[in-house]
Amino acid sequence: MWLSAKSGGAKSIARDACGRFFCPPQPAGTVTVPVAWRSLCARTGTSVTMSKFYRWIRDRRISSIRVRGNYYIRVKTLDKLVEKAIRGIGW
């Protein structure tokens, strides 16, 4: 996805060697934080806020990968988190 300089700069947008904007690639086997958050809420029926989900990542209660300022959650980690939530083991 190419963006022009006029489109504004978000954290997730970087420049390539030619100075063009592009979105960094997502690591294989991962999902973005908003996708993981929506999946957790939908699969468990809980109502966790997005800010709380980011706080768990910051506090390392949820392991994540950071690529150029973007956080990604491994699908396996998300599945384990959902299992814990359904069983009531704890977050």
CSV table of N, CA, C and O in Angstrom, one decimal:
chain,number,residue,atom,x,y,z
A,1,MET,N,0.9,-1.2,0.0
A,1,MET,CA,0.0,0.0,0.0
A,1,MET,C,0.9,1.2,0.0
A,1,MET,O,1.7,1.4,0.9
A,2,TRP,N,0.8,2.0,-1.0
A,2,TRP,CA,1.6,3.2,-1.2
A,2,TRP,C,0.8,4.4,-0.8
A,2,TRP,O,-0.3,4.5,-1.2
A,3,LEU,N,1.4,5.3,-0.1
A,3,LEU,CA,0.7,6.5,0.4
A,3,LEU,C,1.5,7.7,0.0
A,3,LEU,O,2.8,7.7,0.0
A,4,SER,N,0.9,8.8,-0.3
A,4,SER,CA,1.6,10.0,-0.7
A,4,SER,C,2.0,10.8,0.6
A,4,SER,O,1.5,10.5,1.6
A,5,ALA,N,2.9,11.7,0.4
A,5,ALA,CA,3.3,12.5,1.6
A,5,ALA,C,2.2,13.4,2.1
A,5,ALA,O,2.2,13.7,3.3
A,6,LYS,N,1.2,13.7,1.3
A,6,LYS,CA,0.1,14.5,1.7
A,6,LYS,C,-0.9,13.8,2.7
A,6,LYS,O,-1.7,14.4,3.3
A,7,SER,N,-0.8,12.4,2.7
A,7,SER,CA,-1.8,11.7,3.4
A,7,SER,C,-1.5,11.7,4.9
A,7,SER,O,-2.3,11.2,5.7
A,8,GLY,N,-0.5,12.3,5.4
A,8,GLY,CA,-0.2,12.4,6.8
A,8,GLY,C,0.6,11.2,7.3
A,8,GLY,O,0.6,10.2,6.7
A,9,GLY,N,1.3,11.4,8.3
A,9,GLY,CA,2.2,10.3,8.8
A,9,GLY,C,1.6,9.7,10.1
A,9,GLY,O,1.4,10.3,11.1
A,10,ALA,N,1.4,8.4,10.0
A,10,ALA,CA,1.1,7.6,11.2
A,10,ALA,C,2.3,6.8,11.6
A,10,ALA,O,3.2,6.7,10.9
A,11,LYS,N,2.3,6.3,12.8
A,11,LYS,CA,3.4,5.5,13.3
A,11,LYS,C,3.7,4.3,12.4
A,11,LYS,O,4.8,3.9,12.2
A,12,SER,N,2.7,3.7,11.8
A,12,SER,CA,2.9,2.5,11.1
A,12,SER,C,3.4,2.7,9.7
A,12,SER,O,3.6,1.7,8.9
A,13,ILE,N,3.6,3.9,9.2
A,13,ILE,CA,4.0,4.2,7.9
A,13,ILE,C,5.5,4.5,7.9
A,13,ILE,O,5.9,5.3,8.7
A,14,ALA,N,6.2,3.9,7.0
A,14,ALA,CA,7.7,4.2,6.9
A,14,ALA,C,8.0,4.6,5.5
A,14,ALA,O,7.2,4.6,4.6
A,15,ARG,N,9.3,4.9,5.3
A,15,ARG,CA,9.7,5.2,3.9
A,15,ARG,C,10.7,4.1,3.5
A,15,ARG,O,11.5,3.6,4.2
A,16,ASP,N,10.6,3.9,2.2
A,16,ASP,CA,11.6,2.9,1.6
A,16,ASP,C,12.8,3.7,1.2
A,16,ASP,O,13.0,4.9,1.4
A,17,ALA,N,13.7,3.0,0.5
A,17,ALA,CA,15.0,3.6,0.1
A,17,ALA,C,14.8,4.8,-0.8
A,17,ALA,O,15.7,5.7,-0.9
A,18,CYS,N,13.8,4.8,-1.6
A,18,CYS,CA,13.5,5.9,-2.6
A,18,CYS,C,12.7,7.0,-1.9
A,18,CYS,O,12.4,8.0,-2.6
A,19,GLY,N,12.4,6.9,-0.7
A,19,GLY,CA,11.6,8.0,0.0
A,19,GLY,C,10.1,7.8,-0.1
A,19,GLY,O,9.4,8.7,0.4
A,20,ARG,N,9.7,6.7,-0.7
A,20,ARG,CA,8.2,6.5,-0.8
A,20,ARG,C,7.7,5.9,0.5
A,20,ARG,O,8.4,5.2,1.2
A,21,PHE,N,6.5,6.2,0.9
A,21,PHE,CA,5.8,5.7,2.1
A,21,PHE,C,5.4,4.3,1.8
A,21,PHE,O,4.9,4.0,0.7
A,22,PHE,N,5.5,3.4,2.8
A,22,PHE,CA,4.9,2.1,2.7
A,22,PHE,C,4.6,1.6,4.1
A,22,PHE,O,5.1,2.1,5.1
A,23,CYS,N,3.7,0.6,4.2
A,23,CYS,CA,3.4,0.0,5.5
A,23,CYS,C,4.4,-1.2,5.7
A,23,CYS,O,4.6,-2.0,4.8
A,24,PRO,N,5.0,-1.3,6.9
A,24,PRO,CA,5.9,-2.4,7.1
A,24,PRO,C,5.2,-3.8,7.0
A,24,PRO,O,4.0,-3.9,7.3
A,25,PRO,N,5.9,-4.8,6.6
A,25,PRO,CA,5.3,-6.1,6.5
A,25,PRO,C,4.9,-6.7,7.9
A,25,PRO,O,5.6,-6.4,8.9
A,26,GLN,N,3.9,-7.5,7.9
A,26,GLN,CA,3.4,-8.1,9.2
A,26,GLN,C,4.1,-9.4,9.3
A,26,GLN,O,4.2,-10.2,8.4
A,27,PRO,N,4.7,-9.7,10.5
A,27,PRO,CA,5.3,-11.0,10.6
A,27,PRO,C,4.4,-12.2,10.5
A,27,PRO,O,3.2,-12.1,10.8
A,28,ALA,N,4.9,-13.3,9.9
A,28,ALA,CA,4.0,-14.5,9.7
A,28,ALA,C,3.5,-15.0,11.0
A,28,ALA,O,4.2,-15.1,12.0
A,29,GLY,N,2.3,-15.5,11.0
A,29,GLY,CA,1.7,-16.1,12.2
A,29,GLY,C,1.3,-15.2,13.2
A,29,GLY,O,1.1,-15.5,14.4
A,30,THR,N,1.1,-13.9,12.9
A,30,THR,CA,0.7,-12.9,13.8
A,30,THR,C,-0.5,-12.1,13.4
A,30,THR,O,-0.9,-12.2,12.2
A,31,VAL,N,-1.2,-11.4,14.3
A,31,VAL,CA,-2.3,-10.5,14.0
A,31,VAL,C,-2.0,-9.2,14.6
A,31,VAL,O,-1.2,-9.1,15.6
A,32,THR,N,-2.6,-8.1,14.1
A,32,THR,CA,-2.4,-6.8,14.7
A,32,THR,C,-3.2,-6.8,16.0
A,32,THR,O,-4.1,-7.6,16.3
A,33,VAL,N,-2.9,-5.8,16.8
A,33,VAL,CA,-3.5,-5.6,18.1
A,33,VAL,C,-5.0,-5.4,18.0
A,33,VAL,O,-5.8,-6.1,18.7
A,34,PRO,N,-5.5,-4.6,17.1
A,34,PRO,CA,-7.0,-4.4,17.0
A,34,PRO,C,-7.7,-5.8,16.6
A,34,PRO,O,-8.8,-6.1,17.1
A,35,VAL,N,-7.1,-6.5,15.7
A,35,VAL,CA,-7.7,-7.8,15.3
A,35,VAL,C,-7.7,-8.8,16.5
A,35,VAL,O,-8.6,-9.5,16.8
A,36,ALA,N,-6.5,-8.8,17.3
A,36,ALA,CA,-6.5,-9.7,18.4
A,36,ALA,C,-7.5,-9.3,19.5
A,36,ALA,O,-8.2,-10.1,20.1
A,37,TRP,N,-7.6,-8.0,19.7
A,37,TRP,CA,-8.6,-7.5,20.7
A,37,TRP,C,-10.0,-7.9,20.3
A,37,TRP,O,-10.8,-8.4,21.2
A,38,ARG,N,-10.4,-7.6,19.1
A,38,ARG,CA,-11.7,-8.0,18.6
A,38,ARG,C,-12.0,-9.5,18.7
A,38,ARG,O,-13.1,-9.9,19.1
A,39,SER,N,-11.0,-10.3,18.4
A,39,SER,CA,-11.1,-11.7,18.5
A,39,SER,C,-11.3,-12.2,19.9
A,39,SER,O,-12.1,-13.0,20.2
A,40,LEU,N,-10.5,-11.6,20.8
A,40,LEU,CA,-10.7,-11.9,22.2
A,40,LEU,C,-12.1,-11.6,22.7
A,40,LEU,O,-12.7,-12.5,23.4
A,41,CYS,N,-12.5,-10.4,22.4
A,41,CYS,CA,-13.9,-10.0,22.9
A,41,CYS,C,-15.0,-10.9,22.3
A,41,CYS,O,-15.9,-11.3,23.0
A,42,ALA,N,-14.9,-11.2,21.0
A,42,ALA,CA,-15.9,-12.0,20.3
A,42,ALA,C,-15.9,-13.4,20.8
A,42,ALA,O,-16.9,-14.0,21.0
A,43,ARG,N,-14.7,-14.0,20.9
A,43,ARG,CA,-14.6,-15.4,21.3
A,43,ARG,C,-14.9,-15.7,22.7
A,43,ARG,O,-15.3,-16.9,23.1
A,44,THR,N,-14.7,-14.8,23.6
A,44,THR,CA,-14.9,-15.0,25.0
A,44,THR,C,-16.2,-14.3,25.6
A,44,THR,O,-16.6,-14.7,26.7
A,45,GLY,N,-16.7,-13.4,24.9
A,45,GLY,CA,-17.9,-12.7,25.3
A,45,GLY,C,-17.6,-11.6,26.4
A,45,GLY,O,-18.5,-11.1,27.0
A,46,THR,N,-16.3,-11.3,26.5
A,46,THR,CA,-15.9,-10.3,27.5
A,46,THR,C,-15.9,-8.9,26.9
A,46,THR,O,-15.9,-8.8,25.6
A,47,SER,N,-15.9,-7.9,27.7
A,47,SER,CA,-15.8,-6.5,27.1
A,47,SER,C,-14.6,-5.8,27.7
A,47,SER,O,-14.7,-5.0,28.6
A,48,VAL,N,-13.5,-6.2,27.1
A,48,VAL,CA,-12.2,-5.6,27.5
A,48,VAL,C,-12.0,-4.4,26.6
A,48,VAL,O,-12.2,-4.4,25.4
A,49,THR,N,-11.6,-3.3,27.2
A,49,THR,CA,-11.3,-2.1,26.4
A,49,THR,C,-10.0,-2.2,25.7
A,49,THR,O,-9.1,-2.9,26.1
A,50,MET,N,-9.9,-1.5,24.6
A,50,MET,CA,-8.7,-1.5,23.8
A,50,MET,C,-7.5,-0.9,24.6
A,50,MET,O,-6.4,-1.5,24.5
A,51,SER,N,-7.8,0.1,25.4
A,51,SER,CA,-6.7,0.7,26.2
A,51,SER,C,-6.2,-0.3,27.3
A,51,SER,O,-5.0,-0.4,27.5
A,52,LYS,N,-7.1,-1.1,27.8
A,52,LYS,CA,-6.7,-2.2,28.8
A,52,LYS,C,-5.9,-3.2,28.1
A,52,LYS,O,-4.9,-3.7,28.6
A,53,PHE,N,-6.2,-3.6,26.8
A,53,PHE,CA,-5.5,-4.6,26.1
A,53,PHE,C,-4.1,-4.1,25.8
A,53,PHE,O,-3.1,-4.8,26.0
A,54,TYR,N,-3.9,-2.8,25.4
A,54,TYR,CA,-2.6,-2.2,25.2
A,54,TYR,C,-1.8,-2.2,26.5
A,54,TYR,O,-0.6,-2.4,26.5
A,55,ARG,N,-2.5,-1.9,27.6
A,55,ARG,CA,-1.8,-1.9,28.9
A,55,ARG,C,-1.3,-3.3,29.3
A,55,ARG,O,-0.2,-3.4,29.8
A,56,TRP,N,-2.0,-4.4,29.0
A,56,TRP,CA,-1.6,-5.7,29.2
A,56,TRP,C,-0.3,-6.0,28.3
A,56,TRP,O,0.6,-6.6,28.8
A,57,ILE,N,-0.3,-5.5,27.1
A,57,ILE,CA,0.9,-5.6,26.3
A,57,ILE,C,2.1,-4.9,26.9
A,57,ILE,O,3.2,-5.4,27.0
A,58,ARG,N,1.8,-3.7,27.3
A,58,ARG,CA,2.9,-2.8,27.9
A,58,ARG,C,3.4,-3.5,29.2
A,58,ARG,O,4.6,-3.5,29.4
A,59,ASP,N,2.5,-4.1,30.0
A,59,ASP,CA,2.9,-4.7,31.2
A,59,ASP,C,3.4,-6.1,31.0
A,59,ASP,O,3.7,-6.8,32.0
A,60,ARG,N,3.5,-6.5,29.8
A,60,ARG,CA,4.0,-7.9,29.4
A,60,ARG,C,3.2,-9.0,29.9
A,60,ARG,O,3.7,-10.1,30.2
A,61,ARG,N,1.9,-8.8,30.1
A,61,ARG,CA,1.0,-9.8,30.5
A,61,ARG,C,0.6,-10.6,29.2
A,61,ARG,O,0.2,-11.7,29.3
A,62,ILE,N,0.7,-9.9,28.1
A,62,ILE,CA,0.5,-10.6,26.8
A,62,ILE,C,1.8,-10.4,26.0
A,62,ILE,O,2.2,-9.2,25.9
A,63,SER,N,2.4,-11.5,25.5
A,63,SER,CA,3.6,-11.3,24.8
A,63,SER,C,3.3,-10.8,23.4
A,63,SER,O,2.3,-11.1,22.8
A,64,SER,N,4.2,-10.0,22.9
A,64,SER,CA,3.9,-9.4,21.6
A,64,SER,C,5.3,-9.2,20.9
A,64,SER,O,6.3,-9.3,21.4
A,65,ILE,N,5.1,-8.8,19.6
A,65,ILE,CA,6.3,-8.5,18.8
A,65,ILE,C,6.1,-7.1,18.3
A,65,ILE,O,5.0,-6.7,17.9
A,66,ARG,N,7.2,-6.3,18.4
A,66,ARG,CA,7.1,-4.9,18.0
A,66,ARG,C,8.0,-4.8,16.7
A,66,ARG,O,9.2,-5.1,16.7
A,67,VAL,N,7.4,-4.3,15.6
A,67,VAL,CA,8.1,-4.0,14.4
A,67,VAL,C,7.8,-2.6,14.0
A,67,VAL,O,6.6,-2.2,13.7
A,68,ARG,N,8.8,-1.8,14.0
A,68,ARG,CA,8.7,-0.4,13.6
A,68,ARG,C,7.6,0.4,14.3
A,68,ARG,O,6.8,1.1,13.7
A,69,GLY,N,7.5,0.1,15.6
A,69,GLY,CA,6.5,0.8,16.3
A,69,GLY,C,5.1,0.2,16.4
A,69,GLY,O,4.2,0.7,17.1
A,70,ASN,N,4.9,-0.9,15.6
A,70,ASN,CA,3.6,-1.6,15.6
A,70,ASN,C,3.8,-2.9,16.4
A,70,ASN,O,4.8,-3.6,16.3
A,71,TYR,N,2.7,-3.2,17.1
A,71,TYR,CA,2.7,-4.4,17.9
A,71,TYR,C,1.9,-5.5,17.2
A,71,TYR,O,0.8,-5.2,16.6
A,72,TYR,N,2.4,-6.7,17.3
A,72,TYR,CA,1.7,-7.9,16.7
A,72,TYR,C,1.7,-9.0,17.7
A,72,TYR,O,2.6,-9.1,18.5
A,73,ILE,N,0.5,-9.7,17.8
A,73,ILE,CA,0.3,-10.8,18.7
A,73,ILE,C,0.4,-12.1,17.9
A,73,ILE,O,-0.2,-12.2,16.8
A,74,ARG,N,1.1,-13.1,18.4
A,74,ARG,CA,1.2,-14.4,17.8
A,74,ARG,C,-0.2,-15.0,17.9
A,74,ARG,O,-0.9,-14.9,18.9
A,75,VAL,N,-0.6,-15.7,16.9
A,75,VAL,CA,-1.9,-16.4,16.9
A,75,VAL,C,-1.9,-17.4,18.0
A,75,VAL,O,-3.0,-17.6,18.7
A,76,LYS,N,-0.8,-18.1,18.3
A,76,LYS,CA,-0.8,-19.1,19.3
A,76,LYS,C,-1.0,-18.5,20.7
A,76,LYS,O,-1.7,-19.0,21.6
A,77,THR,N,-0.4,-17.3,20.9
A,77,THR,CA,-0.6,-16.5,22.1
A,77,THR,C,-2.0,-16.1,22.3
A,77,THR,O,-2.6,-16.2,23.4
A,78,LEU,N,-2.6,-15.7,21.2
A,78,LEU,CA,-4.0,-15.3,21.3
A,78,LEU,C,-4.9,-16.5,21.7
A,78,LEU,O,-5.8,-16.4,22.5
A,79,ASP,N,-4.7,-17.6,21.1
A,79,ASP,CA,-5.4,-18.8,21.4
A,79,ASP,C,-5.3,-19.2,22.8
A,79,ASP,O,-6.3,-19.6,23.5
A,80,LYS,N,-4.1,-19.2,23.4
A,80,LYS,CA,-3.9,-19.5,24.8
A,80,LYS,C,-4.6,-18.5,25.7
A,80,LYS,O,-5.2,-18.9,26.7
A,81,LEU,N,-4.6,-17.2,25.3
A,81,LEU,CA,-5.3,-16.2,26.1
A,81,LEU,C,-6.8,-16.4,26.1
A,81,LEU,O,-7.4,-16.3,27.1
A,82,VAL,N,-7.3,-16.8,24.9
A,82,VAL,CA,-8.8,-17.1,24.9
A,82,VAL,C,-9.1,-18.3,25.7
A,82,VAL,O,-10.1,-18.3,26.4
A,83,GLU,N,-8.3,-19.3,25.7
A,83,GLU,CA,-8.5,-20.5,26.5
A,83,GLU,C,-8.5,-20.2,28.0
A,83,GLU,O,-9.4,-20.7,28.7
A,84,LYS,N,-7.5,-19.4,28.4
A,84,LYS,CA,-7.5,-19.0,29.8
A,84,LYS,C,-8.7,-18.2,30.2
A,84,LYS,O,-9.3,-18.4,31.3
A,85,ALA,N,-9.2,-17.3,29.3
A,85,ALA,CA,-10.3,-16.5,29.6
A,85,ALA,C,-11.6,-17.4,29.7
A,85,ALA,O,-12.4,-17.2,30.6
A,86,ILE,N,-11.7,-18.3,28.8
A,86,ILE,CA,-12.9,-19.2,28.9
A,86,ILE,C,-12.9,-20.1,30.1
A,86,ILE,O,-14.0,-20.3,30.7
A,87,ARG,N,-11.7,-20.6,30.5
A,87,ARG,CA,-11.6,-21.5,31.6
A,87,ARG,C,-11.7,-20.7,32.9
A,87,ARG,O,-11.9,-21.3,34.0
A,88,GLY,N,-11.5,-19.4,32.9
A,88,GLY,CA,-11.5,-18.6,34.1
A,88,GLY,C,-10.3,-18.7,34.9
A,88,GLY,O,-10.2,-18.4,36.1
A,89,ILE,N,-9.2,-19.1,34.2
A,89,ILE,CA,-7.9,-19.2,34.9
A,89,ILE,C,-7.3,-17.8,35.3
A,89,ILE,O,-6.7,-17.7,36.3
A,90,GLY,N,-7.6,-16.9,34.5
A,90,GLY,CA,-7.0,-15.5,34.8
A,90,GLY,C,-6.4,-15.0,33.6
A,90,GLY,O,-6.1,-15.7,32.6
A,91,TRP,N,-6.1,-13.7,33.6
A,91,TRP,CA,-5.5,-13.0,32.5
A,91,TRP,C,-4.0,-13.0,32.7
A,91,TRP,O,-3.2,-12.5,32.1
